[in-house]
């Protein structure tokens, strides 16, 4: 849904830019000011479980940003072979940390256990070695470094010399600062959520502020809906790459200053809780990262179909027409959504009795559910203050709301005056789950969309419901504050000494959100917990949905934090229907894969205002390959469903036609993400880490290891210049077209209006099906295996995988009797071609009657004919209906010379997916 600033953002963009430039100058100049002389290590000892515990004493007290904490405790531990933790906190007093029940992890020793015990047994060594990483420290002023043992490379170094523009360690109650030096050629990624105009690679001197905020995603270089204080660092030494990652697990607001040769954290509370992940590949990094924060949630199969939404489907008949028009246009559609149009007065868990009468809605849902379609609606965290509203009354009775001065904090969102549930309170989680259950009995929705959960508030400060006037008035924009409000600046939480660059303009941190001096469960301050609000709502919503019918939950959340991917998918918020926003969407999507939130996408065609017909053509050609693929538009925008223009409908049929054929591949990537954290959509450097030319490439992306999307992102273009890393690539639109490059090349590809270029890399086996208009139907069709070898190779191997299951079971796993996993292999050696499978738990696929109808092998040496085709040792030719065709490849601007290569296709095989098979033949 539109946020309160979105529609005026265009008018204010120039003002914001001016203020932003000013704020950047202020922040930059303040960054050059050194604060104090750091801390001295006064004792250090080893714990019984092999960790280090030390105590640090401040060297010189300063008053800037408040008094220094005089004594700190630092704790370092190699928690796994590839993960090091460094934790620094007040030695005498417990400080706020991200709750251990939200992100389960090891706890450092209690302060009472360490302050006396370990001071008496100092150790002299200054190095602490693990399997992959080496931690070392300097005593005075205290600093630490982390090195990679295999090559001695320094990954993090907090030393500050007199010539450095940053301070030594600073630790005050509301201001923490630490820096690391970086090599000039390091490529950094992460530190989101923000819209990065320069692409996915972090750009020196761009502002990186982390504080969950409801400002439109059209705002560049500003803190948006999520906070992910981690970055991946990719380095290339003489053609050999290594990657690592650094997580600062801290939910307080922070500025991160990246200067190219250094990176400085300035944080307004909490502790320093660093985790270092050794990699050394990008995939290893995400595997290690998600093993700590939580593996991505398994998504149901239908979630990978196409979704349609709009804020402004005023009644049920409009929704019914949308579904019918998609069917008439022969455009695939799996899920239809409602923004708040279905609600009674914008209130959560309600139905509008006039526009969405329950009997008619239930009839509609029975109809779409019978063919496999799904229905999802929105809920916002703000609960309307209304004495006749059961959800609110039960909330009051269970004492679930965030408090301010002992009373539920009053805010305004769409229904008017609201209170915000405190999802850190176990009673709230139980109440929320019960409300979800009650609503599901009213309307059997298939998932929930949680929005406005940064949390967004149309007002600021301490508010009261006005007397003698209606609020909201029911006319004009719904996001105008109509409560009687007063600014709150009386506490140091509402007006902290250091001002982060909130909203890109150093806005007060309580502006248009919950007052930061408001109180959660057990006295937790909103000041500390602000950026985990949406995350905590995702956890509660996941728990609530999991208890209904035993189905796999689907949740879409706007606000996210470290670990949100374990519970929810994400869309990138309120974007614009512009070419620039189309381009930005790729970088944001790729970042979220690194953050452990692989199910991500942007509003296709843009949320507002009206996209052009050409832009919508090109956007569906990108959006069809987002992991989460949804068209969504604003109340005030003209209709933009994909059938509204004939040309867009054609592009949608083409692009979504490909998507629905590769659904088995996408769903298998979903399984891999859940098992290892591997992103579904990835930057090219994930597959080609040694190929430095792709480190800052943000206009192309991969699905999995091997499927490359090279879209048109500029107006009026009918060609696209695409980078092809070394190897052989095959067009998915025409398997006979190949591009082979020895060292990597750019190729200008034809891309007329209805065409998106998709290429499959060598050494791959891609499982495809025949597509359809609904994923439920598409997944029952016969399979095709596309096998790719390096063009003309006389020896080679190719691999692929296929995971199939009963996709609405809560868990995605093998061994439950409702899943099948297939390893696919192919080899070419001495003229012999072999394609075979190794099946685990084959019964499920056999019971479903799934078959492989055809196998196409690409890139074979074309000098001779095919002979002696056998399936499981038995001849095929002459004794079956199998058809064999050989087609010569066309080499497009590649470097394969005059070598003739061919594709061999076998059709009519009828091989059961659930059984091992081996197909062989001779070439030449």
XYZ file of N, CA and C in Angstrom, residues 412-417 470-475 478 480 482:
45
model
N -1.857 7.108 14.378
C -2.878 7.119 13.329
C -2.345 6.417 12.095
N -3.126 5.467 11.605
C -2.857 4.863 10.298
C -4.194 4.843 9.557
N -4.392 3.918 8.620
C -5.558 3.995 7.728
C -6.905 4.019 8.442
N -7.141 3.231 9.499
C -8.475 3.288 10.112
C -8.701 4.506 10.998
N -7.666 5.327 11.202
C -7.755 6.456 12.121
C -6.874 6.184 13.327
N -7.373 6.468 14.507
C -6.598 6.254 15.732
C -6.355 4.759 15.930
N -14.429 14.832 13.434
C -14.236 13.479 12.945
C -12.796 13.289 12.493
N -12.203 12.163 12.882
C -10.818 11.870 12.498
C -10.688 10.378 12.220
N -10.349 9.983 10.968
C -10.182 10.843 9.792
C -11.526 11.341 9.269
N -11.468 12.346 8.421
C -12.692 13.006 7.954
C -13.448 12.162 6.945
N -12.761 11.218 6.301
C -13.400 10.413 5.263
C -13.271 11.021 3.893
N -12.696 12.231 3.806
C -12.435 12.862 2.510
C -10.964 13.250 2.450
N -5.881 9.906 3.000
C -6.055 9.250 4.288
C -4.846 9.333 5.194
N -3.161 12.136 6.100
C -2.984 13.410 6.786
C -3.308 13.221 8.276
N -4.728 13.702 11.719
C -5.855 14.483 12.223
C -6.010 14.346 13.730
